[in-house]
Amino acid sequence: MDENTTRLVSSLDVNEINTLLRLYYSREGFIKNFDELDDEVLHNLVEKNLINASIDTGEDSVSLTEYGLSVCGSVMVDIINVNKDLFRSKVQELPQRAVSSLINRVMWRDVISKETGNIDPITKPYALDESLWYERVLLKDERLEKMLEKIYDILEGVGFINTLEGQRWCSPEVENFLKGEYKEIMDLTWAEEDSLKYHYFFYVYAQDQKNLINFSGEGEEYRSMFFGDDSGPSDFWFSSNRSDPRSLLSSLGISESRVMGFLGEMQGEEIVNERYYPLSSFSFFSDEDKIFVVRDIKSFMSYITGKFLTPVVDSLLKI
């Protein structure tokens, strides 16, 4: 931070800083209808060339200037420097490999919405990477889901992220700090990555044939997981690379022969049934009409969780 910026930041009062950070975290980068904002604060920030305030067509709006954006970054760096030791002391109480996996693999795309309870994309000043994303299956284990919530609580407690309109917002300065903190701490091993990919594949495979699955009896608890319910959407985050199982196999880089072996195991346990559906979109076998239909969804989910997910999470949670 140069001398002029340092001097300016030190001259800002709490209300001015809070207004700047609210703009910094805002989804569109501006605030409409700013009647609730203090006129004197707005005037001071305009005078300092930190914000633009305009009234047009009867709608007020406030936005950061380029200089204001730079100053917000400097303010966030100061907040990090003041509170980083407190953050370290609090987060050190958690299993570090699990924390590293969540920070490096999950955190920048996921957050539990405080308003809806649904898992929504975390918001930051960059577009989200839309590449295939299998790591999120970690949150299918409630132990890591709860740990992610603890990490967010810690980050909010030290002022590293903010919650607006039910969503948590994070600055690039905090993202860079956290990734730097955990760049030397192992997250997922190659074998663990591979295991999560198989869980992802089989979950998508079942979700894509959800209209063929019998959810009666004990399987009823999984209906909302596939179809959604009144409290929120189904697992839309599995929508990438859905054209057919063979394409998904290729995208994930996993073995078709191993998939066939696991399906064979499940057939032997009467979890899936081998059937023939002409020109089925679910088929990826040499016989294009043959598929394995999920017969027992509860046993299917137990199988893929116990075989592919739980062992990974158990390993990550070891102290």
XYZ file of C-alpha atoms in Angstrom:
319
model
C 0.000 0.000 0.000
C 1.477 3.365 -0.985
C 1.720 6.274 1.452
C -1.280 8.153 0.073
C -3.515 5.093 0.250
C -2.285 4.284 3.763
C -3.063 7.834 4.852
C -6.489 7.688 3.244
C -7.404 4.338 4.794
C -6.350 5.555 8.238
C -8.630 8.594 7.810
C -11.754 6.495 7.143
C -14.166 5.951 10.007
C -16.012 2.713 10.729
C -19.166 3.731 8.838
C -17.169 4.690 5.753
C -15.234 1.415 5.782
C -18.422 -0.629 6.270
C -20.087 1.155 3.342
C -17.083 0.522 1.106
C -16.948 -3.157 2.036
C -20.676 -3.544 1.483
C -20.123 -2.302 -2.055
C -17.045 -4.514 -2.416
C -19.103 -7.578 -1.529
C -22.213 -6.547 -3.444
C -23.305 -8.933 -6.217
C -23.533 -6.264 -8.930
C -20.886 -3.950 -7.480
C -23.411 -1.257 -6.666
C -26.282 -0.512 -4.288
C -29.671 0.673 -5.496
C -32.052 2.808 -3.472
C -29.502 3.842 -0.895
C -31.918 5.707 1.393
C -30.692 3.606 4.329
C -27.117 4.861 3.872
C -25.868 7.889 5.743
C -25.833 10.991 3.512
C -22.732 12.365 5.207
C -20.872 9.096 4.701
C -21.821 9.048 1.021
C -20.766 12.669 0.604
C -17.370 11.997 2.226
C -16.735 8.941 0.070
C -17.644 10.822 -3.101
C -15.311 13.644 -2.082
C -12.498 11.153 -1.623
C -13.165 9.665 -5.089
C -13.999 6.273 -3.580
C -17.571 5.942 -4.825
C -19.876 7.239 -7.532
C -23.358 8.261 -6.428
C -25.959 9.087 -9.044
C -29.669 9.695 -9.374
C -31.206 8.824 -12.717
C -34.739 7.927 -13.757
C -35.732 8.183 -10.123
C -33.468 5.326 -8.997
C -30.507 6.040 -6.754
C -27.350 3.973 -7.086
C -23.890 3.888 -5.539
C -20.846 2.113 -6.958
C -17.134 1.906 -6.261
C -14.676 3.852 -8.361
C -11.532 2.093 -9.589
C -9.666 3.808 -6.776
C -12.342 2.720 -4.298
C -11.960 -0.863 -5.480
C -8.206 -0.666 -4.882
C -8.708 0.848 -1.438
C -11.133 -1.952 -0.500
C -8.444 -4.478 -1.401
C -6.003 -2.629 0.852
C -8.548 -2.585 3.693
C -9.011 -6.346 3.357
C -5.244 -6.895 3.473
C -5.134 -4.863 6.709
C -7.988 -6.931 8.183
C -6.145 -10.140 7.281
C -2.867 -8.934 8.818
C -4.571 -7.903 12.056
C -6.589 -11.126 12.454
C -4.539 -13.865 10.802
C -3.019 -15.151 14.050
C -6.483 -15.375 15.630
C -7.714 -17.274 12.577
C -4.758 -19.661 12.760
C -5.324 -20.404 16.435
C -9.003 -21.185 15.891
C -8.660 -23.258 12.723
C -5.722 -25.219 14.147
C -8.199 -27.082 16.342
C -9.633 -28.800 13.244
C -8.042 -31.735 11.329
C -5.704 -29.947 8.938
C -5.948 -32.306 5.951
C -9.713 -31.950 6.043
C -9.430 -28.159 6.271
C -6.945 -28.135 3.391
C -9.270 -30.258 1.240
C -12.231 -27.988 1.908
C -10.253 -24.810 1.271
C -8.441 -26.033 -1.835
C -11.150 -28.230 -3.354
C -14.563 -27.078 -2.149
C -14.786 -23.737 -0.445
C -14.572 -21.411 -3.420
C -17.589 -22.931 -5.092
C -19.851 -23.940 -2.210
C -21.563 -22.408 0.732
C -24.585 -23.272 2.837
C -27.120 -20.473 2.405
C -28.214 -19.214 5.817
C -31.604 -18.224 4.410
C -32.563 -21.376 2.525
C -30.312 -24.048 3.979
C -29.434 -25.049 0.418
C -25.936 -25.430 -0.909
C -25.311 -22.531 -3.264
C -22.240 -21.254 -5.091
C -20.058 -18.988 -2.981
C -19.866 -15.480 -4.382
C -16.646 -13.656 -5.095
C -15.511 -11.079 -7.651
C -14.580 -13.725 -10.233
C -16.622 -15.977 -12.530
C -16.921 -19.545 -11.285
C -14.960 -22.296 -12.993
C -17.513 -24.506 -14.737
C -15.253 -27.489 -15.299
C -16.224 -30.933 -14.022
C -16.255 -30.878 -10.272
C -16.289 -34.149 -8.371
C -14.795 -32.900 -5.077
C -18.140 -31.681 -3.857
C -19.142 -35.233 -2.986
C -17.118 -34.623 0.187
C -20.096 -32.639 1.454
C -22.272 -35.748 1.175
C -20.600 -36.746 4.440
C -22.205 -34.643 7.173
C -18.956 -34.563 9.126
C -17.268 -32.491 6.424
C -20.430 -30.505 5.787
C -20.408 -29.478 9.460
C -16.684 -28.767 9.336
C -17.150 -26.467 6.364
C -19.751 -24.585 8.391
C -17.245 -24.286 11.268
C -14.643 -22.855 8.902
C -17.130 -20.288 7.615
C -18.060 -19.359 11.184
C -14.385 -18.844 12.025
C -13.858 -16.732 8.915
C -16.898 -14.606 9.681
C -15.782 -14.245 13.283
C -12.436 -12.722 12.270
C -13.966 -10.522 9.557
C -12.606 -12.434 6.550
C -15.980 -13.032 4.871
C -19.323 -11.284 5.013
C -22.924 -12.423 4.724
C -25.302 -10.386 2.576
C -28.805 -11.440 1.579
C -28.241 -14.921 2.972
C -25.046 -15.596 1.005
C -21.468 -15.531 2.171
C -19.174 -13.284 0.159
C -15.413 -13.532 -0.010
C -12.745 -11.203 -1.369
C -9.829 -12.325 -3.558
C -7.438 -11.165 -0.818
C -8.907 -13.675 1.636
C -8.930 -16.411 -0.992
C -5.244 -15.810 -1.736
C -4.402 -15.763 1.975
C -6.163 -19.061 2.684
C -4.734 -20.835 -0.338
C -1.288 -19.616 0.687
C -1.833 -20.917 4.216
C -2.725 -24.389 2.958
C -0.599 -24.771 -0.136
C 1.954 -26.927 1.698
C -0.596 -29.079 3.536
C -1.717 -32.181 1.640
C -5.378 -32.270 0.779
C -6.484 -35.286 -1.304
C -4.132 -38.035 -2.390
C -4.377 -39.436 -5.914
C -6.157 -42.544 -4.613
C -8.641 -40.411 -2.664
C -9.338 -38.283 -5.737
C -9.982 -41.449 -7.702
C -12.386 -42.732 -5.064
C -14.390 -39.490 -5.115
C -14.599 -39.676 -8.903
C -16.215 -43.125 -8.712
C -18.710 -41.859 -6.127
C -19.493 -38.931 -8.418
C -19.944 -41.220 -11.420
C -22.317 -43.621 -9.688
C -24.335 -40.823 -8.153
C -24.796 -39.205 -11.568
C -25.588 -42.606 -13.079
C -28.416 -43.091 -10.566
C -29.669 -39.538 -10.830
C -29.895 -39.758 -14.599
C -32.179 -42.786 -14.355
C -34.210 -41.431 -11.443
C -37.496 -41.908 -13.308
C -36.774 -45.667 -13.453
C -36.016 -45.991 -9.726
C -38.534 -47.343 -7.227
C -38.391 -45.037 -4.200
C -41.063 -46.866 -2.199
C -40.389 -48.039 1.334
C -36.963 -47.212 2.749
C -35.930 -45.577 -0.522
C -38.405 -42.724 0.012
C -35.817 -40.762 2.008
C -33.763 -40.383 -1.187
C -36.570 -38.966 -3.327
C -35.813 -35.326 -2.481
C -32.110 -35.927 -3.192
C -32.977 -36.687 -6.797
C -36.117 -34.651 -7.405
C -35.903 -31.839 -4.856
C -38.692 -30.885 -2.489
C -40.371 -27.779 -1.133
C -37.257 -26.775 0.828
C -34.932 -26.564 -2.153
C -33.693 -27.909 -5.475
C -32.327 -31.350 -6.234
C -28.597 -31.815 -6.623
C -28.279 -29.635 -9.704
C -24.541 -29.491 -9.176
C -24.185 -32.908 -10.818
C -25.366 -31.525 -14.150
C -21.958 -31.233 -15.850
C -20.927 -33.641 -18.595
C -24.227 -35.499 -18.509
C -24.513 -36.453 -22.178
C -23.991 -40.178 -21.465
C -22.076 -42.415 -19.027
C -19.235 -43.020 -21.485
C -18.611 -39.269 -21.838
C -18.652 -38.896 -18.063
C -16.168 -41.770 -17.733
C -13.870 -40.001 -20.177
C -14.233 -36.643 -18.435
C -13.392 -38.152 -15.058
C -10.601 -40.339 -16.395
C -11.816 -43.447 -14.588
C -11.790 -47.078 -15.712
C -14.778 -48.580 -17.529
C -13.670 -52.067 -16.515
C -13.640 -51.066 -12.834
C -17.093 -49.508 -13.194
C -18.312 -52.751 -14.735
C -16.771 -54.660 -11.843
C -18.556 -52.524 -9.259
C -21.857 -52.880 -11.139
C -21.276 -56.630 -11.153
C -20.812 -56.576 -7.389
C -24.020 -54.591 -6.978
C -25.901 -56.965 -9.249
C -24.696 -59.879 -7.139
C -26.129 -58.135 -4.072
C -29.385 -57.377 -5.934
C -28.778 -53.630 -5.729
C -29.049 -53.222 -9.518
C -30.690 -55.268 -12.257
C -29.341 -55.857 -15.745
C -31.972 -54.921 -18.299
C -32.325 -54.130 -21.984
C -33.603 -50.741 -23.086
C -33.271 -50.074 -26.835
C -31.212 -46.958 -27.539
C -31.026 -46.091 -23.854
C -29.124 -42.896 -23.001
C -27.787 -44.671 -19.903
C -25.885 -47.362 -21.776
C -22.134 -47.322 -22.192
C -21.591 -51.020 -22.847
C -20.687 -52.832 -26.068
C -24.304 -53.952 -26.239
C -25.920 -50.553 -26.639
C -29.288 -51.739 -25.332
C -28.002 -53.110 -22.010
C -28.037 -51.060 -18.817
C -28.013 -51.666 -15.079
C -31.101 -50.180 -13.428
C -30.976 -49.265 -9.747
C -33.251 -51.749 -7.984
C -32.699 -50.712 -4.353
C -31.777 -47.032 -4.049
C -31.074 -47.224 -0.306
C -28.603 -50.086 -0.782
C -27.127 -48.357 -3.851
C -26.398 -45.168 -1.887
C -25.026 -47.174 1.039
C -22.753 -49.096 -1.337
C -21.222 -46.064 -3.085
C -20.929 -44.132 0.192
C -19.274 -46.943 2.111
C -16.974 -47.946 -0.736
C -15.902 -44.580 -2.130
C -16.704 -41.696 0.247
C -16.537 -42.752 3.886
C -12.965 -44.136 3.705
C -11.743 -40.841 2.216
C -13.429 -38.746 4.887
C -12.182 -41.065 7.653
C -8.639 -40.522 6.377
C -9.030 -36.737 6.151
C -10.329 -36.523 9.712
C -7.371 -38.316 11.269
C -5.417 -36.002 13.554
